[in-house]
Tab-separated table of C-alpha atoms in Angstrom:
chain	number	residue	atom	x	y	z
S	1	MET	CA	-124.460	-75.878	-92.985
S	2	VAL	CA	-128.176	-74.481	-93.842
S	3	LYS	CA	-128.977	-72.027	-95.585
S	4	HIS	CA	-131.537	-68.923	-95.271
S	5	ASP	CA	-132.764	-66.522	-97.726
S	6	GLU	CA	-133.305	-64.088	-95.780
S	7	LYS	CA	-130.570	-62.772	-92.936
S	8	GLN	CA	-131.058	-60.355	-89.923
S	9	PHE	CA	-128.510	-58.651	-88.569
S	10	LEU	CA	-129.195	-59.572	-84.722
S	11	ASN	CA	-126.873	-56.965	-82.578
S	12	LEU	CA	-126.565	-59.305	-80.333
S	13	PRO	CA	-126.004	-58.560	-76.411
S	14	PHE	CA	-122.429	-59.840	-76.616
S	15	THR	CA	-121.787	-57.829	-80.286
S	16	GLY	CA	-120.511	-54.772	-81.509
S	17	ILE	CA	-119.829	-51.934	-79.031
S	18	CYS	CA	-121.616	-51.381	-75.416
S	19	THR	CA	-123.818	-48.469	-75.892
S	20	PHE	CA	-127.265	-48.564	-73.273
S	21	GLY	CA	-129.674	-50.263	-75.230
S	22	LYS	CA	-127.203	-50.870	-78.386
S	23	TYR	CA	-127.899	-47.290	-79.392
S	24	PRO	CA	-126.052	-45.148	-81.766
S	25	ILE	CA	-123.492	-42.791	-80.221
S	26	CYS	CA	-123.323	-39.481	-80.381
S	27	ALA	CA	-120.465	-38.233	-79.277
S	28	ASP	CA	-120.566	-34.053	-79.838
S	29	LEU	CA	-123.653	-32.278	-77.795
S	30	ASP	CA	-123.563	-29.431	-79.681
S	31	GLN	CA	-124.370	-31.972	-82.699
S	32	LEU	CA	-126.781	-33.732	-80.572
S	33	ASP	CA	-130.213	-34.108	-82.763
S	34	ALA	CA	-131.944	-36.427	-80.816
S	35	ASP	CA	-135.715	-36.946	-78.949
S	36	VAL	CA	-133.813	-39.175	-76.056
S	37	ALA	CA	-130.323	-38.516	-74.908
S	38	VAL	CA	-128.715	-41.327	-72.358
S	39	ILE	CA	-125.190	-39.606	-70.762
S	40	GLY	CA	-123.741	-41.475	-67.594
S	41	VAL	CA	-122.330	-39.040	-64.547
S	42	PRO	CA	-119.327	-41.163	-62.781
S	43	ASN	CA	-118.873	-39.243	-60.340
S	44	ASP	CA	-118.767	-41.223	-56.907
S	45	MET	CA	-116.810	-38.629	-55.068
S	46	GLY	CA	-119.903	-37.655	-52.695
S	47	THR	CA	-119.838	-41.072	-50.752
S	48	GLN	CA	-120.539	-41.806	-47.309
S	49	TRP	CA	-119.510	-45.651	-47.482
S	50	LYS	CA	-118.731	-47.456	-50.701
S	51	SER	CA	-117.180	-46.155	-53.659
S	52	GLY	CA	-117.681	-47.863	-56.604
S	53	ALA	CA	-120.649	-46.363	-58.505
S	54	ARG	CA	-118.418	-44.196	-60.481
S	55	MET	CA	-118.164	-48.112	-62.502
S	56	GLY	CA	-122.143	-47.597	-63.036
S	57	PRO	CA	-122.382	-46.096	-65.763
S	58	ARG	CA	-120.803	-48.444	-67.918
S	59	GLY	CA	-122.311	-51.675	-66.059
S	60	ILE	CA	-125.917	-50.418	-66.630
S	61	ARG	CA	-124.794	-49.769	-70.434
S	62	GLU	CA	-123.514	-54.347	-70.198
S	63	GLY	CA	-126.693	-55.242	-68.504
S	64	SER	CA	-129.071	-52.694	-71.021
S	65	THR	CA	-127.116	-54.895	-74.203
S	66	LEU	CA	-129.698	-58.595	-72.817
S	67	TYR	CA	-132.916	-56.456	-73.848
S	68	SER	CA	-130.995	-55.462	-77.304
S	69	PHE	CA	-131.240	-57.443	-80.131
S	70	GLY	CA	-131.583	-55.278	-82.317
S	71	LEU	CA	-135.781	-55.710	-84.075
S	72	GLU	CA	-138.130	-52.930	-84.530
S	73	GLY	CA	-138.718	-52.305	-80.958
S	74	ALA	CA	-139.445	-54.047	-77.572
S	75	TYR	CA	-142.536	-56.759	-76.916
S	76	ASP	CA	-144.100	-56.741	-73.800
S	77	ILE	CA	-145.599	-59.717	-73.346
S	78	GLU	CA	-147.687	-59.090	-70.157
S	79	ASN	CA	-149.416	-56.068	-72.010
S	80	ASP	CA	-149.110	-56.630	-75.449
S	81	ILE	CA	-147.336	-53.383	-76.617
S	82	THR	CA	-145.049	-53.008	-78.304
S	83	TYR	CA	-142.582	-49.973	-77.135
S	84	LEU	CA	-139.254	-48.455	-78.590
S	85	GLY	CA	-139.791	-48.682	-81.690
S	86	PRO	CA	-137.806	-47.068	-85.349
S	87	ASP	CA	-140.366	-43.425	-84.064
S	88	TRP	CA	-137.683	-42.478	-81.445
S	89	LYS	CA	-134.668	-41.779	-81.901
S	90	VAL	CA	-132.742	-42.970	-78.798
S	91	VAL	CA	-128.872	-41.801	-78.662
S	92	ASP	CA	-126.004	-42.774	-75.971
S	93	CYS	CA	-123.923	-39.376	-75.532
S	94	GLY	CA	-121.036	-41.219	-73.696
S	95	ASP	CA	-119.529	-39.481	-70.741
S	96	VAL	CA	-120.064	-36.033	-68.684
S	97	ASP	CA	-116.224	-35.146	-67.826
S	98	MET	CA	-114.498	-36.028	-64.506
S	99	VAL	CA	-111.517	-34.165	-62.273
S	100	HIS	CA	-110.513	-37.088	-59.897
S	101	GLY	CA	-110.579	-35.314	-56.315
S	102	ASP	CA	-113.140	-31.665	-57.487
S	103	LEU	CA	-116.128	-32.420	-56.796
S	104	MET	CA	-117.742	-29.554	-57.929
S	105	GLN	CA	-116.505	-29.850	-60.809
S	106	CYS	CA	-117.618	-32.658	-61.789
S	107	HIS	CA	-121.094	-31.923	-60.281
S	108	GLU	CA	-120.396	-28.338	-62.504
S	109	ASN	CA	-119.451	-30.083	-65.667
S	110	THR	CA	-122.760	-31.832	-65.037
S	111	GLU	CA	-125.090	-28.909	-64.820
S	112	ALA	CA	-123.349	-28.189	-68.158
S	113	ALA	CA	-124.508	-31.343	-70.159
S	114	ILE	CA	-128.292	-31.146	-68.753
S	115	ARG	CA	-128.304	-27.867	-69.998
S	116	LYS	CA	-126.809	-28.435	-73.374
S	117	ILE	CA	-129.136	-31.581	-73.882
S	118	VAL	CA	-131.850	-29.710	-73.019
S	119	SER	CA	-131.425	-27.325	-75.127
S	120	LYS	CA	-131.446	-29.338	-78.315
S	121	GLY	CA	-134.808	-30.340	-77.432
S	122	ALA	CA	-133.919	-34.361	-76.189
S	123	MET	CA	-135.440	-35.649	-72.850
S	124	PRO	CA	-131.793	-36.713	-71.166
S	125	VAL	CA	-131.368	-39.968	-69.427
S	126	VAL	CA	-129.047	-39.692	-67.298
S	127	LEU	CA	-126.477	-43.083	-65.809
S	128	GLY	CA	-124.527	-42.765	-62.686
S	129	GLY	CA	-122.629	-42.472	-60.664
S	130	ASP	CA	-123.525	-42.347	-57.099
S	131	HIS	CA	-126.621	-39.877	-55.744
S	132	SER	CA	-125.066	-36.583	-55.493
S	133	ILE	CA	-125.452	-36.092	-59.212
S	134	THR	CA	-129.044	-35.415	-59.151
S	135	ALA	CA	-128.377	-32.128	-57.547
S	136	ALA	CA	-126.444	-30.719	-60.621
S	137	VAL	CA	-128.814	-32.683	-62.323
S	138	GLY	CA	-131.298	-30.700	-61.265
S	139	GLU	CA	-129.827	-27.533	-61.731
S	140	GLY	CA	-129.297	-28.115	-65.509
S	141	LEU	CA	-133.364	-28.703	-65.874
S	142	GLU	CA	-134.284	-25.228	-65.469
S	143	GLU	CA	-135.188	-24.034	-68.090
S	144	LEU	CA	-137.915	-27.659	-68.366
S	145	GLY	CA	-139.088	-25.861	-64.640
S	146	PRO	CA	-141.714	-26.011	-62.503
S	147	PHE	CA	-141.914	-29.634	-61.585
S	148	HIS	CA	-141.907	-32.128	-59.269
S	149	VAL	CA	-139.667	-34.281	-58.552
S	150	ILE	CA	-140.610	-38.163	-57.969
S	151	GLN	CA	-137.637	-40.036	-56.152
S	152	ILE	CA	-137.614	-44.001	-55.836
S	153	ASP	CA	-134.959	-44.818	-52.971
S	154	ALA	CA	-134.199	-46.302	-49.287
S	155	HIS	CA	-132.623	-43.292	-47.448
S	156	LEU	CA	-134.706	-38.924	-47.293
S	157	ASP	CA	-131.009	-37.432	-49.096
S	158	TRP	CA	-132.283	-34.706	-47.273
S	159	ALA	CA	-129.744	-33.498	-44.952
S	160	ASP	CA	-127.980	-30.205	-44.840
S	161	HIS	CA	-124.896	-30.948	-45.169
S	162	ARG	CA	-121.787	-33.075	-43.604
S	163	SER	CA	-119.170	-31.204	-41.500
S	164	GLY	CA	-119.448	-28.168	-44.452
S	165	MET	CA	-119.777	-30.450	-47.462
S	166	ARG	CA	-123.309	-29.488	-48.986
S	167	TYR	CA	-123.087	-31.202	-52.170
S	168	GLY	CA	-122.706	-35.009	-50.756
S	169	HIS	CA	-124.869	-37.709	-52.173
S	170	GLY	CA	-127.314	-37.355	-48.669
S	171	SER	CA	-127.694	-33.896	-49.229
S	172	CYS	CA	-129.529	-34.178	-52.878
S	173	ILE	CA	-133.063	-34.035	-52.347
S	174	ARG	CA	-132.967	-31.040	-50.028
S	175	ARG	CA	-130.550	-28.709	-52.635
S	176	LEU	CA	-133.405	-29.550	-55.301
S	177	SER	CA	-135.640	-28.364	-52.674
S	178	GLU	CA	-134.236	-25.008	-52.487
S	179	LEU	CA	-134.026	-24.507	-56.196
S	180	ASP	CA	-137.912	-21.947	-56.607
S	181	TYR	CA	-138.633	-23.694	-59.138
S	182	VAL	CA	-138.681	-27.541	-57.692
S	183	GLN	CA	-142.434	-27.542	-57.117
S	184	LYS	CA	-143.630	-30.791	-54.592
S	185	ILE	CA	-141.484	-33.839	-53.547
S	186	PHE	CA	-142.211	-37.222	-52.889
S	187	GLN	CA	-139.922	-39.229	-51.925
S	188	LEU	CA	-141.481	-43.387	-52.196
S	189	GLY	CA	-139.271	-46.802	-50.598
S	190	ILE	CA	-137.839	-44.515	-47.577
S	191	ARG	CA	-137.267	-46.960	-44.740
S	192	GLY	CA	-134.982	-48.169	-42.120
S	193	ILE	CA	-132.926	-46.999	-39.417
S	194	SER	CA	-129.603	-44.329	-40.835
S	195	SER	CA	-131.981	-43.159	-43.621
S	196	SER	CA	-131.434	-39.737	-42.054
S	197	LYS	CA	-131.933	-37.656	-38.741
S	198	LYS	CA	-134.946	-36.556	-36.753
S	199	GLU	CA	-133.948	-32.855	-38.252
S	200	ASP	CA	-133.534	-34.328	-41.427
S	201	VAL	CA	-136.864	-36.095	-41.341
S	202	ASP	CA	-138.825	-32.866	-40.414
S	203	ALA	CA	-136.892	-30.194	-42.499
S	204	ALA	CA	-138.572	-32.551	-45.653
S	205	ARG	CA	-142.235	-32.751	-43.751
S	206	GLU	CA	-141.604	-29.055	-43.289
S	207	TYR	CA	-140.902	-27.966	-46.292
S	208	GLY	CA	-143.991	-30.484	-47.124
S	209	SER	CA	-142.423	-33.876	-48.559
S	210	VAL	CA	-144.421	-36.778	-49.464
S	211	ILE	CA	-142.511	-39.876	-47.110
S	212	LEU	CA	-143.881	-43.092	-48.586
S	213	SER	CA	-141.822	-46.300	-46.969
S	214	PRO	CA	-142.616	-49.496	-48.861
S	215	ARG	CA	-144.739	-50.942	-46.017
S	216	GLN	CA	-147.426	-48.065	-46.212
S	217	MET	CA	-146.631	-48.035	-50.012
S	218	ARG	CA	-148.397	-51.481	-49.759
S	219	LYS	CA	-151.107	-50.710	-47.430
S	220	MET	CA	-151.457	-48.068	-49.756
S	221	GLY	CA	-151.785	-49.890	-53.113
S	222	ILE	CA	-149.850	-48.135	-55.446
S	223	GLU	CA	-152.691	-46.845	-57.394
S	224	GLU	CA	-153.610	-44.530	-53.973
S	225	VAL	CA	-149.676	-43.642	-54.173
S	226	LEU	CA	-150.170	-42.459	-57.285
S	227	GLU	CA	-153.212	-39.894	-56.485
S	228	GLN	CA	-150.619	-38.075	-53.779
S	229	ILE	CA	-149.150	-36.217	-57.340
S	230	PRO	CA	-150.350	-33.922	-58.724
S	231	ALA	CA	-152.031	-35.198	-61.646
S	232	GLY	CA	-150.916	-33.309	-66.129
S	233	GLU	CA	-147.456	-31.862	-65.021
S	234	LYS	CA	-144.464	-32.763	-64.854
S	235	TYR	CA	-142.057	-34.835	-63.080
S	236	TYR	CA	-137.834	-34.897	-62.907
S	237	VAL	CA	-138.053	-38.973	-61.577
S	238	THR	CA	-134.715	-39.922	-59.380
S	239	ILE	CA	-134.608	-44.006	-58.998
S	240	ASP	CA	-131.790	-44.413	-56.500
S	241	ILE	CA	-130.703	-48.460	-57.038
S	242	ASP	CA	-131.362	-49.105	-53.175
S	243	GLY	CA	-134.466	-48.661	-52.945
S	244	LEU	CA	-134.877	-51.621	-54.483
S	245	ASP	CA	-134.294	-54.353	-52.518
S	246	PRO	CA	-131.251	-55.984	-51.969
S	247	SER	CA	-132.351	-59.414	-52.136
S	248	ILE	CA	-133.047	-58.422	-56.204
S	249	ALA	CA	-130.058	-54.963	-56.841
S	250	PRO	CA	-127.159	-56.242	-53.907
S	251	GLY	CA	-124.646	-53.936	-56.140
S	252	THR	CA	-124.835	-50.580	-53.920
S	253	GLY	CA	-122.772	-49.018	-51.386
S	254	THR	CA	-125.853	-48.326	-48.438
S	255	PRO	CA	-128.147	-51.388	-49.345
S	256	SER	CA	-131.077	-51.196	-47.337
S	257	PRO	CA	-133.088	-54.048	-45.991
S	258	GLY	CA	-136.808	-54.331	-46.856
S	259	GLY	CA	-137.107	-52.436	-50.244
S	260	LEU	CA	-138.927	-52.462	-53.240
S	261	LEU	CA	-139.883	-55.178	-55.170
S	262	TYR	CA	-139.121	-54.608	-59.248
S	263	ASP	CA	-142.743	-55.376	-59.469
S	264	GLU	CA	-144.173	-52.703	-57.493
S	265	VAL	CA	-141.853	-50.061	-58.647
S	266	ASN	CA	-142.291	-51.196	-62.490
S	267	GLU	CA	-145.615	-50.622	-61.991
S	268	LEU	CA	-145.045	-47.819	-60.369
S	269	LEU	CA	-143.620	-45.910	-63.422
S	270	GLU	CA	-145.536	-47.217	-65.454
S	271	GLY	CA	-148.372	-45.054	-63.105
S	272	ILE	CA	-146.559	-41.512	-63.449
S	273	ALA	CA	-145.847	-41.888	-67.257
S	274	LYS	CA	-149.857	-41.952	-67.190
S	275	ARG	CA	-150.238	-39.606	-64.797
S	276	GLY	CA	-148.247	-36.575	-66.151
S	277	GLU	CA	-144.997	-35.872	-68.691
S	278	VAL	CA	-141.893	-37.357	-67.486
S	279	ILE	CA	-139.599	-34.142	-68.902
S	280	GLY	CA	-136.313	-36.889	-67.211
S	281	PHE	CA	-134.839	-39.104	-65.069
S	282	ASP	CA	-131.898	-40.700	-63.626
S	283	LEU	CA	-130.851	-43.801	-61.674
S	284	VAL	CA	-127.970	-44.319	-59.421
S	285	GLU	CA	-125.697	-45.730	-57.248
S	286	VAL	CA	-125.182	-48.801	-58.793
S	287	ALA	CA	-121.467	-50.069	-57.760
S	288	PRO	CA	-120.761	-52.825	-60.177
S	289	PRO	CA	-117.636	-54.232	-57.647
S	290	TYR	CA	-120.165	-55.042	-54.663
S	291	ASP	CA	-121.832	-57.202	-57.499
S	292	PRO	CA	-120.024	-60.592	-59.331
S	293	THR	CA	-123.423	-61.927	-61.051
S	294	GLY	CA	-123.950	-59.238	-62.852
S	295	ILE	CA	-127.484	-58.378	-62.190
S	296	THR	CA	-127.824	-55.148	-59.810
S	297	GLN	CA	-127.152	-52.684	-63.348
S	298	GLN	CA	-128.977	-55.340	-65.354
S	299	VAL	CA	-131.638	-54.518	-62.962
S	300	GLY	CA	-131.428	-51.316	-63.173
S	301	ALA	CA	-130.738	-50.802	-67.272
S	302	ARG	CA	-134.055	-52.615	-66.882
S	303	LEU	CA	-136.439	-49.758	-64.925
S	304	LEU	CA	-134.427	-47.312	-67.372
S	305	LEU	CA	-135.561	-49.249	-70.547
S	306	ASP	CA	-139.781	-49.498	-68.421
S	307	LEU	CA	-139.723	-45.954	-67.968
S	308	LEU	CA	-137.785	-44.467	-71.090
S	309	SER	CA	-141.037	-47.386	-72.461
S	310	TYR	CA	-143.504	-45.642	-70.805
S	311	VAL	CA	-142.964	-41.943	-71.585
S	312	LEU	CA	-142.505	-42.481	-75.005
S	313	LYS	CA	-145.600	-44.817	-75.317
S	314	GLU	CA	-147.406	-41.678	-73.765
S	315	LYS	CA	-146.061	-38.910	-76.279
S	316	GLU	CA	-147.147	-41.555	-79.578
S	317	SER	CA	-151.034	-41.390	-77.941
S	318	ARG	CA	-150.869	-37.698	-77.058
S	319	LYS	CA	-149.786	-37.372	-80.525
S	320	LEU	CA	-152.593	-39.189	-81.758
S	321	VAL	CA	-154.999	-37.361	-80.243
């Protein structure tokens, strides 16, 4: 057996506690002291078809361990930059408490948790859950307003209600539009039949929402898409995993063919981080029961780590100015 003088602690993906990115745990939000607070919202009571996104936070955490080997930061070979270095304190705060069968209590619990994170000066990174949770997260971000909303999604999510239900996963962006501190809304990746009724699309356009399908985005190019977004302002980014094509992210309750590819979303997120200040973001609708390979939760985790990397690198560069 060969012995090495210098021993490294590798913290390999299959060892230890399965937190997001293998980051430390903060079990009590009252004791939160961090730059970034990752929190799960395992709520899928707002779904209109297949449930399963309640298992999303656990799945995303497991997927994230692939990208966290316990070394000093993450080196990007394409950009020749090391991200997520030791100067930033990121913690996993576990999950918002859920009350089974009571959607609105779950939303209230979610809003309260986000308000607490914001009050502690940390940036919330939210693991869904179905997309209904985004309305509650938006409420919790009130102190950081005004801000714009950037949505990556197959579906418009602008339904006013479904038989009186106003807080399902098909209504979350319309609920955000009703908040007086939400400014413009950019809806990217929207496509396909059954995404929304015509009256919902008309209402979104009347509000002033910018709606682009993957085909339109490809014709424009990412730079032109980014130019639609006001520069130097605040953004809340919400990523529905079904914004990506189901060939690379099949584990979701409402897959829609013709979606964005990983590289396209990655480039878009990098551009968003450089264009202004991201105050928080979520990734929703990962439903592990529909993907035995686990690739969906790995793609979702990678996108969250990508955006977090870009946001923190921009904060570093602004500190140096």
